[in-house]
Amino acid sequence: MACETFYLPTVIYQGIGCFEQLGKVAASHGRKALLACGRHALRRAGILPRALELLSAAGVGCALYDQVEGEPTLPMVSQGIALARDQGCDLAIGLGGGSAMDVAKAVAGLLPLAGSPAEYLAGRKVERPGLPFIAVPTTAGTGAEATKNAVLIDPQQGVKTSIRHDSWFARAALVDPALTLHAPRAVTAAAGGDALCQAIETYVSIGASPITDALCEDALRRIGRSLVRVCEDGSDLAARADMLYGSLMGGMALANARLGAVHGMAHPLGFRYNIPHGVICALLLPHVMAYNLPYATAKYARIAEILGVNTSGMAAEQAAEAAVQAVAEINRRIGIPATLRGFGVPREDWPAIIAESLPSGSLKANPRPMQAEDVQAVLEMAIG
Ligand SMILES: [Fe+2]
């Protein structure tokens, strides 16, 4: 007997200009918002000032936490919680990329709970819902606007992992492609590489279902035709829209079907060698695909087709290999390194990287079962 569930309680506002609804949407969920975002980019782009105007016009107070830089960390979450408690916030808004959304998501989820954020990242169960959380993505990559987990770094313990709860889905997500126009090329490439990776990993994951397959296929169609384009010309709004909707659909799918070995290995590698999440995911993707080939042949063959490879006359195995090549070619064109060679990943670190990868839920959802020797084999391939 099979019984898959698909759950997404988020109201998604979508379309160019839907950001203008922020005040109205926020007012329906609370009276004072903790707004988490980065330090400079959104201010310069005029997005943060407009968000503050929209909230104010709707009568929603705002406590601004604008210290989210780089990957999201526990100290950012603790600072956000302290500010939100001090200011009496009853709502959190994440405005930015995956980092800002995950910090806001964790602030909302953990604020009413006893215990420190570190305890929850170490495995303490989240037992009840937190504050409402609203997601406003300004990059196209993580799909965090549609997922129930926050990925965080604990600098003291030296770990990067996630806290999750069914109540942590955003109450509302404002998915406005115009907000992504300002993202610089490097950010666009890394985030887009993550979006491509998430759609492919979820498509072949052991938790995939007809619904997640449909989402992943359309995500791949959009990302496949627009990722290189958006890196070449960031002002192409149609391509930006493809990327943002592709990223959203990948997020909706992964929240229900889980990911794969790339994401299982990306957290320890990214944290140890300070590699942005999107870069390490995109870099590992063709290597993991090549390792998975015999376990996901039909779906990889379909990916080749979706990515525009002419597969007519090819055997499934050949078409599946062509998908690996197509992904490697996209990486080359958007400037993702092909191997780990330049990042200094010494062999003496491999046992720790392998040990940290193995407990990952993503790794367990990979179509090819992954034991220590399998993770090592992928590292051998990726090191170049
Ligand atoms: Fe990711």
Coordinates of C-alpha atoms and ligand atoms in Angstrom, one line a residue:
M1 CA 0.0 0.0 0.0
A2 CA 1.2 3.5 -0.8
C3 CA 0.0 6.6 0.9
E4 CA 2.0 9.8 0.1
T5 CA 0.9 13.1 1.6
F6 CA 1.4 16.6 0.1
Y7 CA 1.2 19.5 2.5
L8 CA 1.6 23.2 1.9
P9 CA -0.4 25.6 4.1
T10 CA 1.2 28.7 2.6
V11 CA -0.9 31.3 0.8
I12 CA 1.2 32.2 -2.2
Y13 CA 0.9 35.7 -3.7
Q14 CA 2.6 35.7 -7.1
G15 CA 3.2 38.1 -9.9
I16 CA 5.1 41.2 -10.8
G17 CA 4.1 43.9 -8.3
C18 CA 2.5 41.6 -5.7
F19 CA 5.1 42.9 -3.2
E20 CA 2.8 46.0 -2.9
Q21 CA 0.4 43.7 -0.9
L22 CA 2.9 43.3 1.9
G23 CA 1.2 45.7 4.3
K24 CA -2.2 44.3 3.8
V25 CA -1.0 40.7 4.2
A26 CA 1.1 41.5 7.3
A27 CA -1.8 43.3 8.9
S28 CA -3.9 40.1 8.6
H29 CA -1.4 38.2 10.7
G30 CA -0.1 40.6 13.3
R31 CA 0.3 44.1 14.6
K32 CA 4.1 44.4 15.0
A33 CA 6.6 42.6 12.8
L34 CA 10.2 41.6 13.3
L35 CA 11.6 42.2 9.8
A36 CA 14.8 40.2 9.1
C37 CA 17.0 41.2 6.1
G38 CA 20.6 41.9 5.1
R39 CA 22.6 45.0 5.7
H40 CA 22.9 46.9 2.4
A41 CA 21.6 45.4 -0.8
L42 CA 17.9 45.8 -0.3
R43 CA 18.3 49.2 1.2
R44 CA 20.2 50.3 -1.9
A45 CA 17.7 48.7 -4.2
G46 CA 14.8 50.6 -2.6
I47 CA 13.1 47.4 -1.5
L48 CA 13.6 47.8 2.2
P49 CA 12.4 51.4 2.3
R50 CA 9.3 50.4 0.3
A51 CA 8.7 47.4 2.7
L52 CA 8.8 49.8 5.7
E53 CA 6.4 52.3 3.9
L54 CA 4.0 49.5 3.1
L55 CA 4.0 48.2 6.7
S56 CA 3.6 51.6 8.1
A57 CA 0.7 52.5 5.8
A58 CA -1.1 49.3 6.9
G59 CA -0.6 50.2 10.5
V60 CA 1.8 47.4 11.2
G61 CA 4.7 48.3 13.5
C62 CA 8.2 47.1 12.6
A63 CA 11.4 46.1 14.5
L64 CA 14.2 45.9 11.9
Y65 CA 16.9 43.2 12.3
D66 CA 19.1 44.0 9.3
Q67 CA 22.2 42.0 10.3
V68 CA 21.7 38.8 8.2
E69 CA 24.9 38.5 6.2
G70 CA 26.2 35.3 4.5
E71 CA 24.9 32.0 5.8
P72 CA 22.3 32.1 8.6
T73 CA 23.6 31.5 12.1
L74 CA 22.3 30.8 15.6
P75 CA 23.6 34.1 17.0
M76 CA 21.5 35.9 14.3
V77 CA 18.4 34.0 15.4
S78 CA 19.1 34.8 19.1
Q79 CA 19.6 38.5 18.4
G80 CA 16.4 38.5 16.3
I81 CA 14.5 36.8 19.1
A82 CA 15.8 39.2 21.7
L83 CA 14.8 42.2 19.6
A84 CA 11.4 40.7 18.8
R85 CA 10.7 40.0 22.5
D86 CA 11.9 43.5 23.5
Q87 CA 9.7 45.2 20.9
G88 CA 6.6 43.0 21.5
C89 CA 6.5 41.5 18.0
D90 CA 3.7 39.1 17.1
L91 CA 4.9 38.3 13.5
A92 CA 8.1 37.8 11.6
I93 CA 8.9 38.7 8.0
G94 CA 11.9 37.4 6.1
L95 CA 12.8 39.7 3.3
G96 CA 15.8 38.5 1.2
G97 CA 17.4 35.3 0.2
G98 CA 17.3 32.0 2.0
S99 CA 19.4 33.3 4.9
A100 CA 17.0 36.1 5.8
M101 CA 14.0 33.9 5.3
D102 CA 15.5 31.1 7.5
V103 CA 16.5 33.6 10.3
A104 CA 12.9 35.1 10.3
K105 CA 11.4 31.6 10.2
A106 CA 13.5 30.4 13.2
V107 CA 12.8 33.6 15.1
A108 CA 9.0 33.1 14.6
G109 CA 9.2 29.4 15.4
L110 CA 11.4 29.7 18.5
L111 CA 10.3 33.0 20.1
P112 CA 7.5 31.5 22.2
L113 CA 9.4 28.4 23.3
A114 CA 11.5 27.7 26.4
G115 CA 15.1 26.8 25.8
S116 CA 17.8 28.2 23.6
P117 CA 17.9 28.1 19.8
A118 CA 21.1 25.9 20.2
E119 CA 19.1 23.2 22.0
Y120 CA 16.7 23.0 19.1
L121 CA 19.4 22.9 16.5
A122 CA 21.0 20.0 18.6
G123 CA 17.8 18.0 18.2
R124 CA 15.3 19.2 20.9
K125 CA 11.8 18.7 19.5
V126 CA 9.7 21.8 18.6
E127 CA 6.5 21.0 20.4
R128 CA 4.2 23.8 19.5
P129 CA 3.6 26.4 16.8
G130 CA 5.4 29.7 16.9
L131 CA 4.5 33.2 15.6
P132 CA 3.2 33.7 12.1
F133 CA 5.9 34.0 9.5
I134 CA 5.7 35.8 6.1
A135 CA 8.4 35.1 3.4
V136 CA 9.4 37.6 0.7
P137 CA 12.2 36.1 -1.4
T138 CA 14.5 38.5 -3.3
T139 CA 16.7 35.8 -4.8
A140 CA 15.6 32.7 -6.8
G141 CA 17.2 29.7 -5.1
T142 CA 16.4 28.1 -1.8
G143 CA 12.6 27.9 -2.1
A144 CA 12.6 28.7 1.7
E145 CA 9.3 30.5 1.2
A146 CA 7.7 27.1 0.7
T147 CA 9.6 24.9 3.2
K148 CA 9.1 24.1 6.9
N149 CA 12.8 24.1 7.9
A150 CA 15.4 26.7 8.8
V151 CA 19.0 25.7 8.0
L152 CA 21.4 27.3 10.5
I153 CA 25.0 27.3 11.5
D154 CA 26.1 26.8 15.1
P155 CA 29.5 28.4 15.1
Q156 CA 30.4 27.1 18.6
Q157 CA 29.6 23.5 17.8
G158 CA 30.9 23.8 14.2
V159 CA 27.7 22.4 12.7
K160 CA 25.3 23.4 10.0
T161 CA 21.9 21.6 10.2
S162 CA 18.2 22.5 10.3
I163 CA 15.3 22.8 12.7
R164 CA 11.9 21.9 11.3
H165 CA 8.3 21.8 12.3
D166 CA 5.0 21.4 10.4
S167 CA 3.9 24.8 11.7
W168 CA 7.0 26.5 10.3
F169 CA 5.7 26.9 6.8
A170 CA 5.1 30.6 6.0
R171 CA 1.5 31.7 6.5
A172 CA 2.0 33.8 3.3
A173 CA 4.7 34.2 0.6
L174 CA 5.0 37.2 -1.7
V175 CA 6.7 35.9 -4.8
D176 CA 7.4 38.9 -6.9
P177 CA 10.0 38.5 -9.8
A178 CA 10.7 42.2 -9.8
L179 CA 12.3 41.9 -6.4
T180 CA 15.0 39.7 -7.8
L181 CA 16.1 42.2 -10.5
H182 CA 18.8 43.7 -8.3
A183 CA 20.6 40.5 -7.4
P184 CA 24.2 40.6 -8.7
R185 CA 25.5 37.9 -11.0
A186 CA 27.4 35.8 -8.5
V187 CA 24.4 35.7 -6.2
T188 CA 22.1 34.9 -9.1
A189 CA 24.3 32.1 -10.3
A190 CA 24.8 30.5 -6.9
A191 CA 21.1 30.8 -5.9
G192 CA 20.1 29.5 -9.4
G193 CA 22.5 26.6 -9.1
D194 CA 20.8 25.6 -5.8
A195 CA 17.4 25.9 -7.5
L196 CA 18.5 23.6 -10.3
C197 CA 20.0 21.1 -7.8
Q198 CA 16.9 21.1 -5.6
A199 CA 14.6 20.4 -8.5
I200 CA 16.8 17.5 -9.8
E201 CA 17.4 16.0 -6.3
T202 CA 13.7 16.1 -5.4
Y203 CA 12.7 14.7 -8.8
V204 CA 14.8 11.6 -8.2
S205 CA 14.4 11.3 -4.4
I206 CA 12.9 8.2 -2.9
G207 CA 10.0 10.4 -1.6
A208 CA 9.0 11.7 -5.0
S209 CA 5.3 11.5 -5.9
P210 CA 3.2 12.4 -9.0
I211 CA 2.6 15.9 -7.6
T212 CA 6.2 16.6 -6.7
D213 CA 7.2 15.2 -10.2
A214 CA 5.0 17.6 -11.9
L215 CA 6.4 20.5 -9.8
C216 CA 10.0 19.5 -10.5
E217 CA 9.4 19.0 -14.2
D218 CA 8.0 22.5 -14.6
A219 CA 10.7 23.9 -12.3
L220 CA 13.4 22.2 -14.5
R221 CA 11.8 23.5 -17.7
R222 CA 11.9 27.1 -16.4
I223 CA 15.3 26.9 -14.8
G224 CA 16.8 25.0 -17.8
R225 CA 15.8 27.8 -20.2
S226 CA 16.5 30.7 -18.0
L227 CA 19.4 30.1 -15.6
V228 CA 22.2 30.9 -18.1
R229 CA 20.2 33.7 -19.5
V230 CA 19.6 35.4 -16.2
C231 CA 23.3 35.2 -15.4
E232 CA 24.1 36.9 -18.7
D233 CA 21.4 39.6 -18.5
G234 CA 20.0 40.1 -15.0
S235 CA 17.5 42.7 -16.3
D236 CA 15.5 40.1 -18.2
L237 CA 12.4 40.0 -16.2
A238 CA 10.8 37.0 -17.9
A239 CA 13.9 35.0 -17.2
R240 CA 13.9 36.3 -13.6
A241 CA 10.3 35.2 -13.3
D242 CA 11.2 31.7 -14.6
M243 CA 13.9 31.4 -12.0
L244 CA 11.7 32.6 -9.1
Y245 CA 8.8 30.3 -10.0
G246 CA 11.1 27.4 -10.7
S247 CA 12.7 27.9 -7.3
L248 CA 9.3 28.2 -5.6
M249 CA 8.1 25.0 -7.2
G250 CA 11.3 23.2 -6.3
G251 CA 10.8 24.3 -2.7
M252 CA 7.2 23.1 -2.7
A253 CA 8.3 19.7 -4.0
L254 CA 11.3 19.3 -1.6
A255 CA 9.2 20.2 1.4
N256 CA 7.2 17.0 0.6
A257 CA 9.6 14.7 -1.1
R258 CA 13.0 15.6 0.4
L259 CA 16.3 16.0 -1.4
G260 CA 19.4 13.8 -2.0
A261 CA 23.1 13.2 -1.4
V262 CA 24.1 16.7 -2.7
H263 CA 22.3 18.4 0.1
G264 CA 23.5 15.7 2.6
M265 CA 27.1 16.5 1.8
A266 CA 26.8 20.2 1.1
H267 CA 26.2 21.3 4.7
P268 CA 29.5 19.9 6.2
L269 CA 31.5 20.9 3.1
G270 CA 30.0 24.4 2.8
F271 CA 30.5 25.1 6.5
R272 CA 34.0 23.8 6.8
Y273 CA 35.4 25.5 3.7
N274 CA 33.2 28.5 3.7
I275 CA 31.6 27.7 0.3
P276 CA 28.2 29.4 -0.3
H277 CA 25.4 26.9 -0.2
G278 CA 24.4 27.4 -3.9
V279 CA 28.0 27.0 -5.1
I280 CA 28.7 23.7 -3.2
C281 CA 25.3 22.3 -4.3
A282 CA 25.8 23.1 -7.9
L283 CA 29.4 21.9 -7.9
L284 CA 28.4 18.5 -6.3
L285 CA 25.4 18.0 -8.5
P286 CA 26.9 16.4 -11.7
H287 CA 29.2 14.2 -9.6
V288 CA 26.2 12.9 -7.5
M289 CA 24.2 12.5 -10.7
A290 CA 26.9 10.4 -12.3
Y291 CA 27.1 8.3 -9.1
N292 CA 23.4 7.8 -9.1
L293 CA 23.1 6.9 -12.8
P294 CA 22.1 3.3 -12.6
Y295 CA 19.5 4.1 -9.8
A296 CA 17.7 7.0 -11.6
T297 CA 18.2 6.2 -15.3
A298 CA 14.7 6.9 -16.5
K299 CA 14.3 10.2 -14.7
Y300 CA 17.7 11.5 -15.7
A301 CA 16.8 10.6 -19.3
R302 CA 13.7 12.7 -18.9
I303 CA 15.7 15.6 -17.3
A304 CA 18.0 15.6 -20.4
E305 CA 14.9 16.0 -22.6
I306 CA 13.5 18.8 -20.4
L307 CA 16.9 20.6 -20.5
G308 CA 16.7 20.6 -24.3
V309 CA 18.9 17.7 -25.2
N310 CA 17.8 15.9 -28.4
T311 CA 17.5 12.4 -27.0
S312 CA 15.8 10.8 -29.9
G313 CA 17.5 7.6 -30.8
M314 CA 19.4 7.4 -27.5
A315 CA 19.1 4.5 -25.2
A316 CA 17.9 5.5 -21.7
E317 CA 21.4 5.1 -20.2
Q318 CA 22.9 7.4 -22.9
A319 CA 20.2 10.0 -22.4
A320 CA 20.7 9.8 -18.6
E321 CA 24.4 10.5 -19.1
A322 CA 23.5 13.4 -21.4
A323 CA 21.6 14.9 -18.5
V324 CA 24.8 14.9 -16.4
Q325 CA 26.7 16.6 -19.2
A326 CA 23.9 19.2 -19.6
V327 CA 24.1 20.1 -16.0
A328 CA 27.9 20.3 -16.1
E329 CA 27.6 22.6 -19.1
I330 CA 25.1 24.9 -17.3
N331 CA 27.5 25.0 -14.4
R332 CA 30.4 25.9 -16.7
R333 CA 28.4 28.7 -18.3
I334 CA 27.3 30.3 -15.0
G335 CA 30.8 30.1 -13.5
I336 CA 30.4 27.2 -11.0
P337 CA 33.8 25.4 -10.4
A338 CA 33.7 21.8 -11.7
T339 CA 35.7 20.3 -8.8
L340 CA 36.6 20.9 -5.2
R341 CA 40.2 21.3 -6.0
G342 CA 40.4 25.0 -5.5
F343 CA 38.8 24.8 -2.0
G344 CA 41.4 22.9 -0.2
V345 CA 39.6 19.8 1.0
P346 CA 42.3 17.7 2.6
R347 CA 41.9 13.9 2.8
E348 CA 42.5 14.0 6.5
D349 CA 39.1 15.9 6.8
W350 CA 37.2 13.3 4.8
P351 CA 36.3 10.9 7.7
A352 CA 34.7 13.9 9.5
I353 CA 32.9 15.1 6.4
I354 CA 31.6 11.6 5.8
A355 CA 30.5 11.2 9.5
E356 CA 28.7 14.5 9.3
S357 CA 27.0 13.7 6.1
L358 CA 25.6 10.3 7.0
P359 CA 22.9 11.3 9.5
S360 CA 21.4 13.8 7.0
G361 CA 17.7 13.2 6.0
S362 CA 18.6 14.4 2.5
L363 CA 21.3 11.8 2.1
K364 CA 18.8 9.1 3.2
A365 CA 16.4 10.2 0.4
N366 CA 19.0 9.8 -2.3
P367 CA 17.9 7.2 -5.0
R368 CA 21.2 5.3 -4.5
P369 CA 21.6 4.2 -0.9
M370 CA 24.5 6.1 0.6
Q371 CA 26.9 4.5 3.1
A372 CA 30.3 5.8 4.2
E373 CA 32.0 4.3 1.1
D374 CA 29.5 5.9 -1.2
V375 CA 30.0 9.4 0.2
Q376 CA 33.8 8.8 -0.1
A377 CA 33.3 7.7 -3.8
V378 CA 31.5 11.0 -4.5
L379 CA 34.2 12.9 -2.8
E380 CA 36.8 11.2 -5.0
M381 CA 34.9 12.2 -8.0
A382 CA 34.3 15.8 -6.9
I383 CA 37.9 16.4 -5.8
G384 CA 38.9 16.1 -9.5
Ligands
FE1 FE 19.6 24.0 -1.3

